[in-house]
Amino acid sequence: MNFAKRLAERIHAVGECPPSTDSLRWARLAIADTIGVTLAGAVTETARIVRRVTPTHAGGPARLLGTPDRANSVDAALVNGTTAHALDFDDMTENMMGHPSVAILPAALALGEAYGVNGETLLRAYLIGFETAAKIGRAVTYDHHRQGWHSTGTLGVFGATAAAAHLRGLDIDKTATALALACSLSAGLRANFGTMTKPLHAGAAARNGVFAALMAERGFTANPDAFEHPQGFFAVFNAGRVIDPESALKDWFDPPEILDPGVCLKLYPCGAHTHPFIEMVRALRTEHGFSLNEIDRIDALSETSRHNHTDRPRPKGGLDGKFSVQYTMARTLTDGAPRLEHFTDAAVEDPRVTAVMARIQAAPHPDLNARWADKYGGEVAVHLKDGTSHRARIEHQIARGPKTPLSEDDLRGKFIDCAVKCLSKPQAESLFDDLMAIERCENIAPVLAKTVPDAP
């Protein structure tokens, strides 16, 4: 039996099983977090441009979050996915090597609103999409990322397809066809990090997942062997390297990927590779109380591939600054932590910050071997002018997940900070409360209606 059908069997089987309480809780948190960052993203130029070129109409079945506009489900998934990832403030997961929710949730919301699904069904579809994308990530391994593919786009499309197939009630054969079709719709290059095209990868994945499911539902065809064919997804997207497709089919929801290794929610609106360094420099400053004037030099040491990605001593603009370990650490020292307003083109030229950046030296860590390539972390050494030094090391941390969770108060604070970019504070608070109880919602449409800003 081909891979697509075996994968479809697992998607179909878990769709009949009740998710665990912990899985539902983390799905609820991730959904709320994603809608929050989407509302903040709605006011960016990235979101405005994609809305300007996307057909909208008042009678469309799906809402463009943070606006009064509506569109068909395919286009709404594109816009909302791009908007959700516009600020790079959304969640991540390790096995997928990317951002799951910004690909999966916009697809699920677009179809869920169009067909009037309830909150419990939405949560289940989201969990199925999460498991699918992460399991395929296990199969293609870190080599997929190292080649230059952006997994949010290349693997997120399969999560979006799986969620959409579940919401439309596709049988095993049609689900398999949708997944095979998605093999030809998978895309996203890391070369475009630091530009508006990076968030577009998420939008395209969400859009293409909805599109693949709807096309398969109506009888469109695809090669059943599109994954394992010599010119199929596994061979082409991993440059012929040996991979293990069986690892994507084993241990479904045992334990759930959303719990182990887990979904990780961001405290800071920048690339996840910078977060351990932000955490380390915050901790050192808190513990030792040194001032900016006392700092002679700071060494930021990371695994080689992470260093190559984050060594940006003079970011070219706000988006580029999100991936600069020098800029994000400097902002932490000048302002306590990076915030949304720190990632504009003007902000990265702030002379207070550039003066600190000049004292930060990034380099590969001398003793982190190749096995460490799957880790997020590194070491920081702060050298003071009086000759003393302070060090911190984090072995592994992708934002805040089940092992280092955000509290619900932290999540609420982040949500409100994001949502008030386009909603009033009372609107934002009411919406957060509804999202925290989404599984009791009989129809998600009224909840999504609360993302529309009040008329001025």
Short mmCIF file of C-alpha atoms in Angstrom, two decimals:
data_model
loop_
_atom_site.label_atom_id
_atom_site.label_comp_id
_atom_site.label_asym_id
_atom_site.label_seq_id
_atom_site.Cartn_x
_atom_site.Cartn_y
_atom_site.Cartn_z
CA MET A 1 0.00 0.00 0.00
CA ASN A 2 1.35 3.45 -0.89
CA PHE A 3 2.42 6.00 1.71
CA ALA A 4 -0.41 8.48 1.03
CA LYS A 5 -3.08 5.87 1.70
CA ARG A 6 -1.38 4.56 4.84
CA LEU A 7 -1.10 8.13 6.11
CA ALA A 8 -4.76 8.75 5.23
CA GLU A 9 -5.74 5.64 7.22
CA ARG A 10 -4.10 7.06 10.30
CA ILE A 11 -5.74 10.45 9.81
CA HIS A 12 -9.10 8.76 9.40
CA ALA A 13 -8.64 6.48 12.41
CA VAL A 14 -7.63 9.18 14.88
CA GLY A 15 -10.54 11.31 13.72
CA GLU A 16 -12.81 8.85 15.51
CA CYS A 17 -10.86 8.86 18.82
CA PRO A 18 -11.42 11.41 21.59
CA PRO A 19 -8.32 13.57 22.13
CA SER A 20 -6.72 13.61 25.56
CA THR A 21 -7.45 16.42 27.99
CA ASP A 22 -3.86 17.67 27.80
CA SER A 23 -3.93 17.64 23.98
CA LEU A 24 -7.12 19.68 23.94
CA ARG A 25 -5.67 22.15 26.42
CA TRP A 26 -2.54 22.77 24.35
CA ALA A 27 -4.58 22.96 21.15
CA ARG A 28 -6.78 25.58 22.78
CA LEU A 29 -3.75 27.59 23.92
CA ALA A 30 -2.13 27.38 20.49
CA ILE A 31 -5.32 28.43 18.71
CA ALA A 32 -5.77 31.44 21.00
CA ASP A 33 -2.12 32.39 20.60
CA THR A 34 -2.31 32.13 16.82
CA ILE A 35 -5.45 34.24 16.56
CA GLY A 36 -3.78 36.84 18.78
CA VAL A 37 -0.69 37.15 16.61
CA THR A 38 -2.91 37.18 13.51
CA LEU A 39 -4.71 40.24 14.86
CA ALA A 40 -1.38 41.96 15.46
CA GLY A 41 -0.24 40.95 11.99
CA ALA A 42 -3.38 42.36 10.38
CA VAL A 43 -2.07 45.92 10.62
CA THR A 44 1.27 45.16 8.93
CA GLU A 45 2.09 46.10 5.36
CA THR A 46 2.64 42.39 4.65
CA ALA A 47 -1.01 41.70 5.45
CA ARG A 48 -2.28 44.80 3.68
CA ILE A 49 -0.56 43.87 0.43
CA VAL A 50 -1.85 40.31 0.39
CA ARG A 51 -5.37 41.58 1.15
CA ARG A 52 -5.13 44.10 -1.70
CA VAL A 53 -4.38 41.39 -4.27
CA THR A 54 -6.89 38.84 -2.91
CA PRO A 55 -10.50 38.97 -4.14
CA THR A 56 -12.91 39.73 -1.30
CA HIS A 57 -16.67 39.95 -1.25
CA ALA A 58 -19.18 40.75 1.48
CA GLY A 59 -20.97 37.44 1.11
CA GLY A 60 -17.87 35.29 1.30
CA PRO A 61 -18.09 32.31 3.67
CA ALA A 62 -14.82 32.97 5.53
CA ARG A 63 -13.60 35.95 7.48
CA LEU A 64 -10.28 37.76 7.06
CA LEU A 65 -9.32 38.09 10.72
CA GLY A 66 -8.92 41.58 12.09
CA THR A 67 -10.94 43.13 9.26
CA PRO A 68 -14.59 43.38 8.19
CA ASP A 69 -13.69 41.65 4.90
CA ARG A 70 -14.67 38.15 3.79
CA ALA A 71 -13.52 35.81 1.01
CA ASN A 72 -13.91 32.27 -0.22
CA SER A 73 -12.29 29.61 1.96
CA VAL A 74 -9.23 29.14 -0.26
CA ASP A 75 -8.35 32.84 -0.37
CA ALA A 76 -9.20 33.40 3.31
CA ALA A 77 -6.73 30.68 4.28
CA LEU A 78 -4.04 32.39 2.19
CA VAL A 79 -4.62 35.81 3.74
CA ASN A 80 -5.01 34.63 7.32
CA GLY A 81 -2.01 32.30 7.12
CA THR A 82 0.23 35.05 5.77
CA THR A 83 -1.10 37.49 8.35
CA ALA A 84 -0.57 35.02 11.21
CA HIS A 85 3.12 34.64 10.37
CA ALA A 86 3.74 38.29 9.43
CA LEU A 87 5.38 39.12 12.77
CA ASP A 88 7.11 35.76 13.36
CA PHE A 89 5.47 35.72 16.80
CA ASP A 90 3.66 32.41 16.31
CA ASP A 91 4.34 28.94 17.72
CA MET A 92 6.80 26.26 16.65
CA THR A 93 7.35 22.54 17.01
CA GLU A 94 10.60 20.64 16.81
CA ASN A 95 9.89 17.60 14.63
CA MET A 96 8.24 19.71 11.96
CA MET A 97 11.17 22.14 12.21
CA GLY A 98 8.83 25.04 11.68
CA HIS A 99 5.62 26.85 12.58
CA PRO A 100 2.62 24.49 12.59
CA SER A 101 -0.35 26.62 13.60
CA VAL A 102 -0.01 29.37 10.96
CA ALA A 103 -0.36 26.74 8.24
CA ILE A 104 -2.96 24.49 9.89
CA LEU A 105 -5.29 26.82 11.78
CA PRO A 106 -6.11 29.28 8.94
CA ALA A 107 -7.11 26.31 6.78
CA ALA A 108 -9.28 24.88 9.56
CA LEU A 109 -10.88 28.26 10.35
CA ALA A 110 -11.66 29.02 6.71
CA LEU A 111 -13.46 25.72 6.18
CA GLY A 112 -14.84 25.57 9.70
CA GLU A 113 -16.56 28.93 9.39
CA ALA A 114 -17.83 28.16 5.90
CA TYR A 115 -19.45 24.92 7.04
CA GLY A 116 -20.52 25.96 10.53
CA VAL A 117 -18.42 23.55 12.59
CA ASN A 118 -18.35 23.59 16.37
CA GLY A 119 -15.36 24.25 18.59
CA GLU A 120 -14.73 20.62 19.47
CA THR A 121 -14.53 19.70 15.78
CA LEU A 122 -12.15 22.57 15.15
CA LEU A 123 -9.85 21.41 17.95
CA ARG A 124 -9.86 17.86 16.62
CA ALA A 125 -9.04 18.99 13.07
CA TYR A 126 -6.22 21.17 14.38
CA LEU A 127 -4.72 18.26 16.34
CA ILE A 128 -4.89 15.98 13.30
CA GLY A 129 -3.13 18.59 11.19
CA PHE A 130 -0.47 19.11 13.85
CA GLU A 131 0.22 15.37 14.14
CA THR A 132 0.43 14.99 10.35
CA ALA A 133 2.93 17.81 9.76
CA ALA A 134 5.12 16.79 12.69
CA LYS A 135 5.16 13.10 11.75
CA ILE A 136 6.24 13.88 8.17
CA GLY A 137 8.91 16.08 9.72
CA ARG A 138 10.19 13.01 11.58
CA ALA A 139 10.50 11.19 8.25
CA VAL A 140 12.39 13.88 6.33
CA THR A 141 14.63 14.73 9.33
CA TYR A 142 16.67 17.86 9.89
CA ASP A 143 18.34 17.36 6.48
CA HIS A 144 15.18 18.79 4.91
CA HIS A 145 15.69 22.03 6.83
CA ARG A 146 19.45 22.04 6.26
CA GLN A 147 18.91 21.86 2.48
CA GLY A 148 17.15 25.20 2.62
CA TRP A 149 13.47 24.24 2.70
CA HIS A 150 11.20 26.25 5.00
CA SER A 151 9.19 23.51 6.68
CA THR A 152 6.34 25.84 7.60
CA GLY A 153 5.51 25.83 3.90
CA THR A 154 6.81 22.47 2.74
CA LEU A 155 5.42 20.38 5.61
CA GLY A 156 2.71 22.72 6.86
CA VAL A 157 0.76 22.06 3.67
CA PHE A 158 0.27 18.44 4.71
CA GLY A 159 -1.00 19.49 8.13
CA ALA A 160 -3.41 21.93 6.50
CA THR A 161 -4.55 19.25 4.04
CA ALA A 162 -5.15 16.71 6.81
CA ALA A 163 -7.15 19.22 8.88
CA ALA A 164 -9.19 20.23 5.83
CA ALA A 165 -9.83 16.60 4.83
CA HIS A 166 -11.11 15.86 8.33
CA LEU A 167 -13.41 18.89 8.34
CA ARG A 168 -14.86 17.92 4.98
CA GLY A 169 -15.34 14.30 6.08
CA LEU A 170 -13.26 12.88 3.21
CA ASP A 171 -12.95 9.10 3.12
CA ILE A 172 -9.56 7.38 3.15
CA ASP A 173 -9.15 7.33 -0.64
CA LYS A 174 -10.00 11.00 -1.09
CA THR A 175 -7.83 12.00 1.85
CA ALA A 176 -4.95 10.08 0.24
CA THR A 177 -5.57 11.89 -3.04
CA ALA A 178 -5.57 15.26 -1.28
CA LEU A 179 -2.23 14.44 0.37
CA ALA A 180 -0.75 13.28 -2.94
CA LEU A 181 -1.96 16.49 -4.59
CA ALA A 182 -0.38 18.48 -1.75
CA CYS A 183 2.99 16.97 -2.69
CA SER A 184 2.89 19.17 -5.79
CA LEU A 185 1.82 22.22 -3.79
CA SER A 186 4.59 22.05 -1.20
CA ALA A 187 6.97 25.05 -1.27
CA GLY A 188 9.05 27.48 0.77
CA LEU A 189 12.72 28.50 0.71
CA ARG A 190 14.74 29.67 3.70
CA ALA A 191 16.51 32.07 1.35
CA ASN A 192 13.47 34.33 1.76
CA PHE A 193 13.77 34.64 5.54
CA GLY A 194 13.79 38.26 6.60
CA THR A 195 11.34 39.30 3.88
CA MET A 196 7.57 39.33 3.40
CA THR A 197 7.85 36.09 1.47
CA LYS A 198 8.58 34.08 4.62
CA PRO A 199 5.06 34.63 6.04
CA LEU A 200 3.66 34.02 2.57
CA HIS A 201 4.94 30.44 2.88
CA ALA A 202 2.49 29.91 5.75
CA GLY A 203 -0.38 31.45 3.82
CA ALA A 204 0.37 29.36 0.74
CA ALA A 205 0.48 26.18 2.85
CA ALA A 206 -2.91 26.97 4.41
CA ARG A 207 -4.41 27.90 1.06
CA ASN A 208 -3.06 24.83 -0.70
CA GLY A 209 -4.26 22.52 2.06
CA VAL A 210 -7.82 23.78 1.65
CA PHE A 211 -7.49 23.68 -2.14
CA ALA A 212 -6.15 20.10 -2.15
CA ALA A 213 -8.95 18.83 0.07
CA LEU A 214 -11.71 20.56 -1.91
CA MET A 215 -10.29 19.36 -5.23
CA ALA A 216 -10.00 15.77 -4.02
CA GLU A 217 -13.54 15.95 -2.64
CA ARG A 218 -14.78 16.78 -6.14
CA GLY A 219 -12.90 13.96 -7.87
CA PHE A 220 -9.58 15.56 -8.88
CA THR A 221 -6.78 13.03 -9.30
CA ALA A 222 -3.14 12.73 -8.21
CA ASN A 223 -0.50 10.01 -8.36
CA PRO A 224 -1.10 7.69 -5.36
CA ASP A 225 2.69 7.20 -5.17
CA ALA A 226 3.48 10.93 -5.06
CA PHE A 227 5.42 10.57 -1.81
CA GLU A 228 7.62 7.55 -2.55
CA HIS A 229 7.95 7.83 -6.36
CA PRO A 230 11.59 8.20 -7.56
CA GLN A 231 10.61 11.73 -8.59
CA GLY A 232 8.20 12.23 -5.70
CA PHE A 233 8.19 14.30 -2.54
CA PHE A 234 10.60 12.28 -0.43
CA ALA A 235 13.26 12.01 -3.13
CA VAL A 236 13.00 15.53 -4.53
CA PHE A 237 12.66 17.42 -1.24
CA ASN A 238 15.48 15.49 0.42
CA ALA A 239 17.80 15.42 -2.59
CA GLY A 240 17.80 11.63 -2.72
CA ARG A 241 19.04 11.25 0.87
CA VAL A 242 17.91 8.15 2.73
CA ILE A 243 14.90 8.91 4.91
CA ASP A 244 12.55 6.81 7.01
CA PRO A 245 8.92 7.14 5.87
CA GLU A 246 7.89 4.50 8.42
CA SER A 247 8.70 6.93 11.23
CA ALA A 248 5.84 9.14 9.98
CA LEU A 249 3.40 6.25 10.36
CA LYS A 250 4.39 4.95 13.79
CA ASP A 251 2.96 5.86 17.21
CA TRP A 252 0.24 8.23 16.11
CA PHE A 253 -0.89 10.24 19.13
CA ASP A 254 1.18 7.91 21.32
CA PRO A 255 2.21 10.35 22.67
CA PRO A 256 0.65 13.25 20.75
CA GLU A 257 3.17 15.45 18.94
CA ILE A 258 1.54 18.52 20.48
CA LEU A 259 2.70 17.25 23.90
CA ASP A 260 5.97 15.52 23.01
CA PRO A 261 8.10 17.27 21.94
CA GLY A 262 5.24 19.75 22.08
CA VAL A 263 4.03 23.03 20.70
CA CYS A 264 6.16 26.00 21.77
CA LEU A 265 4.64 29.45 22.21
CA LYS A 266 6.78 32.53 21.77
CA LEU A 267 7.34 35.17 24.42
CA TYR A 268 9.27 37.31 21.96
CA PRO A 269 8.24 38.40 18.42
CA CYS A 270 11.36 37.16 16.63
CA GLY A 271 13.02 34.05 15.23
CA ALA A 272 12.99 31.11 17.66
CA HIS A 273 16.76 30.57 17.27
CA THR A 274 17.29 33.90 19.05
CA HIS A 275 15.06 33.09 22.05
CA PRO A 276 17.57 31.08 24.10
CA PHE A 277 20.03 33.97 23.80
CA ILE A 278 17.40 36.47 24.92
CA GLU A 279 16.58 34.24 27.90
CA MET A 280 20.26 33.86 28.82
CA VAL A 281 21.14 37.53 28.68
CA ARG A 282 18.00 38.42 30.65
CA ALA A 283 18.91 35.90 33.33
CA LEU A 284 22.53 37.12 33.56
CA ARG A 285 21.46 40.75 33.80
CA THR A 286 18.93 39.89 36.53
CA GLU A 287 21.39 37.80 38.50
CA HIS A 288 24.44 40.06 38.30
CA GLY A 289 22.91 43.51 37.80
CA PHE A 290 25.59 44.89 35.48
CA SER A 291 24.94 48.10 33.55
CA LEU A 292 25.39 48.68 29.83
CA ASN A 293 28.43 50.87 30.50
CA GLU A 294 30.14 48.02 32.34
CA ILE A 295 30.00 45.65 29.35
CA ASP A 296 33.18 45.22 27.36
CA ARG A 297 32.14 42.36 25.07
CA ILE A 298 29.48 39.66 24.78
CA ASP A 299 30.10 36.32 23.08
CA ALA A 300 27.07 34.52 21.64
CA LEU A 301 28.01 30.94 20.76
CA SER A 302 25.69 28.57 18.92
CA GLU A 303 25.75 25.40 16.83
CA THR A 304 27.18 26.12 13.36
CA SER A 305 23.97 25.99 11.33
CA ARG A 306 22.19 28.23 13.86
CA HIS A 307 25.13 30.64 13.81
CA ASN A 308 24.98 30.90 10.02
CA HIS A 309 21.29 31.74 10.27
CA THR A 310 21.41 34.29 13.11
CA ASP A 311 24.77 36.04 12.68
CA ARG A 312 23.40 39.36 11.38
CA PRO A 313 25.50 42.09 12.99
CA ARG A 314 23.76 44.91 11.10
CA PRO A 315 20.23 43.85 10.12
CA LYS A 316 18.92 45.49 6.95
CA GLY A 317 15.52 46.31 8.41
CA GLY A 318 12.87 45.30 10.92
CA LEU A 319 12.15 41.91 9.40
CA ASP A 320 15.83 41.09 9.14
CA GLY A 321 16.25 42.11 12.78
CA LYS A 322 13.96 39.31 13.86
CA PHE A 323 16.68 36.81 12.93
CA SER A 324 19.68 38.73 14.28
CA VAL A 325 21.10 37.38 17.54
CA GLN A 326 23.05 40.61 17.91
CA TYR A 327 19.99 42.83 17.58
CA THR A 328 17.66 40.76 19.76
CA MET A 329 20.25 40.50 22.54
CA ALA A 330 21.02 44.21 22.33
CA ARG A 331 17.32 45.05 22.54
CA THR A 332 17.04 42.84 25.59
CA LEU A 333 19.81 44.79 27.28
CA THR A 334 18.42 48.22 26.36
CA ASP A 335 14.70 47.53 26.82
CA GLY A 336 14.33 44.41 28.98
CA ALA A 337 13.08 42.22 26.12
CA PRO A 338 12.28 42.61 22.41
CA ARG A 339 8.72 43.77 21.76
CA LEU A 340 6.60 44.17 18.65
CA GLU A 341 7.49 47.83 18.20
CA HIS A 342 11.20 46.99 18.08
CA PHE A 343 11.03 45.36 14.66
CA THR A 344 10.52 48.33 12.39
CA ASP A 345 13.13 49.60 9.94
CA ALA A 346 13.67 52.67 12.10
CA ALA A 347 13.95 50.70 15.34
CA VAL A 348 16.91 48.61 14.17
CA GLU A 349 18.84 51.87 13.57
CA ASP A 350 18.29 53.13 17.13
CA PRO A 351 21.78 54.39 18.13
CA ARG A 352 21.37 53.13 21.71
CA VAL A 353 20.93 49.62 20.34
CA THR A 354 23.53 49.74 17.59
CA ALA A 355 26.12 50.80 20.18
CA VAL A 356 25.41 47.63 22.17
CA MET A 357 25.29 45.46 19.04
CA ALA A 358 28.84 46.50 18.24
CA ARG A 359 29.97 44.77 21.43
CA ILE A 360 28.26 41.44 20.64
CA GLN A 361 30.34 38.85 18.84
CA ALA A 362 28.55 35.81 17.38
CA ALA A 363 30.48 32.63 16.62
CA PRO A 364 29.99 28.86 16.32
CA HIS A 365 30.30 27.06 19.63
CA PRO A 366 33.61 25.14 19.80
CA ASP A 367 32.24 21.99 21.45
CA LEU A 368 28.72 21.52 20.09
CA ASN A 369 28.97 18.55 17.77
CA ALA A 370 26.74 17.49 14.89
CA ARG A 371 24.33 15.62 17.15
CA TRP A 372 23.49 18.99 18.65
CA ALA A 373 22.10 20.20 15.31
CA ASP A 374 18.52 19.45 16.37
CA LYS A 375 18.83 21.64 19.44
CA TYR A 376 17.86 25.23 20.08
CA GLY A 377 20.24 26.83 22.53
CA GLY A 378 23.84 27.86 23.01
CA GLU A 379 26.06 29.77 25.41
CA VAL A 380 26.50 33.43 26.31
CA ALA A 381 29.53 35.00 27.97
CA VAL A 382 29.31 38.60 29.20
CA HIS A 383 32.77 40.11 29.74
CA LEU A 384 32.87 43.25 31.87
CA LYS A 385 35.43 46.01 31.75
CA ASP A 386 36.68 45.13 35.25
CA GLY A 387 37.81 41.72 33.95
CA THR A 388 34.99 39.63 35.38
CA SER A 389 32.87 37.38 33.17
CA HIS A 390 29.43 35.83 33.56
CA ARG A 391 28.26 32.80 31.58
CA ALA A 392 24.99 31.03 30.88
CA ARG A 393 24.14 28.01 28.77
CA ILE A 394 20.85 26.60 27.51
CA GLU A 395 20.98 23.15 25.97
CA HIS A 396 17.60 23.19 24.27
CA GLN A 397 14.66 25.55 24.20
CA ILE A 398 12.28 26.41 21.37
CA ALA A 399 10.24 29.20 22.92
CA ARG A 400 7.89 27.98 25.72
CA GLY A 401 6.43 24.49 25.48
CA PRO A 402 5.09 21.79 27.83
CA LYS A 403 8.44 21.62 29.67
CA THR A 404 8.78 25.42 30.06
CA PRO A 405 5.19 26.61 29.71
CA LEU A 406 3.70 30.03 29.54
CA SER A 407 1.10 30.54 32.24
CA GLU A 408 -2.43 31.38 31.13
CA ASP A 409 -1.82 34.88 32.55
CA ASP A 410 1.30 35.22 30.35
CA LEU A 411 -0.67 34.03 27.34
CA ARG A 412 -3.53 36.41 28.11
CA GLY A 413 -1.06 39.28 28.39
CA LYS A 414 0.54 38.42 25.07
CA PHE A 415 -2.88 37.99 23.43
CA ILE A 416 -4.16 41.35 24.65
CA ASP A 417 -0.94 43.13 23.61
CA CYS A 418 -1.32 41.66 20.12
CA ALA A 419 -5.07 41.99 19.72
CA VAL A 420 -5.24 45.66 20.71
CA LYS A 421 -3.29 46.47 17.54
CA CYS A 422 -6.69 46.35 15.83
CA LEU A 423 -9.33 45.72 18.55
CA SER A 424 -10.37 47.63 21.66
CA LYS A 425 -9.15 46.16 24.93
CA PRO A 426 -12.67 45.04 26.00
CA GLN A 427 -13.08 43.31 22.61
CA ALA A 428 -9.73 41.60 23.00
CA GLU A 429 -10.52 40.39 26.52
CA SER A 430 -13.93 39.04 25.51
CA LEU A 431 -12.44 37.24 22.50
CA PHE A 432 -9.71 35.64 24.63
CA ASP A 433 -12.28 34.34 27.11
CA ASP A 434 -14.28 32.78 24.26
CA LEU A 435 -11.19 31.14 22.80
CA MET A 436 -10.30 29.64 26.18
CA ALA A 437 -13.67 27.89 26.07
CA ILE A 438 -13.75 27.16 22.34
CA GLU A 439 -14.65 23.47 22.77
CA ARG A 440 -18.03 24.50 24.20
CA CYS A 441 -18.83 26.66 21.18
CA GLU A 442 -21.63 25.27 18.98
CA ASN A 443 -20.50 27.28 15.95
CA ILE A 444 -17.14 29.02 15.59
CA ALA A 445 -18.53 31.79 13.36
CA PRO A 446 -19.77 34.07 16.20
CA VAL A 447 -16.38 33.78 17.92
CA LEU A 448 -14.54 34.76 14.73
CA ALA A 449 -16.95 37.68 14.31
CA LYS A 450 -15.36 39.15 17.43
CA THR A 451 -12.13 39.66 15.48
CA VAL A 452 -13.75 42.49 13.51
CA PRO A 453 -12.72 45.92 14.86
CA ASP A 454 -15.51 48.12 16.17
CA ALA A 455 -16.48 50.89 13.78
CA PRO A 456 -14.72 54.17 14.70
#
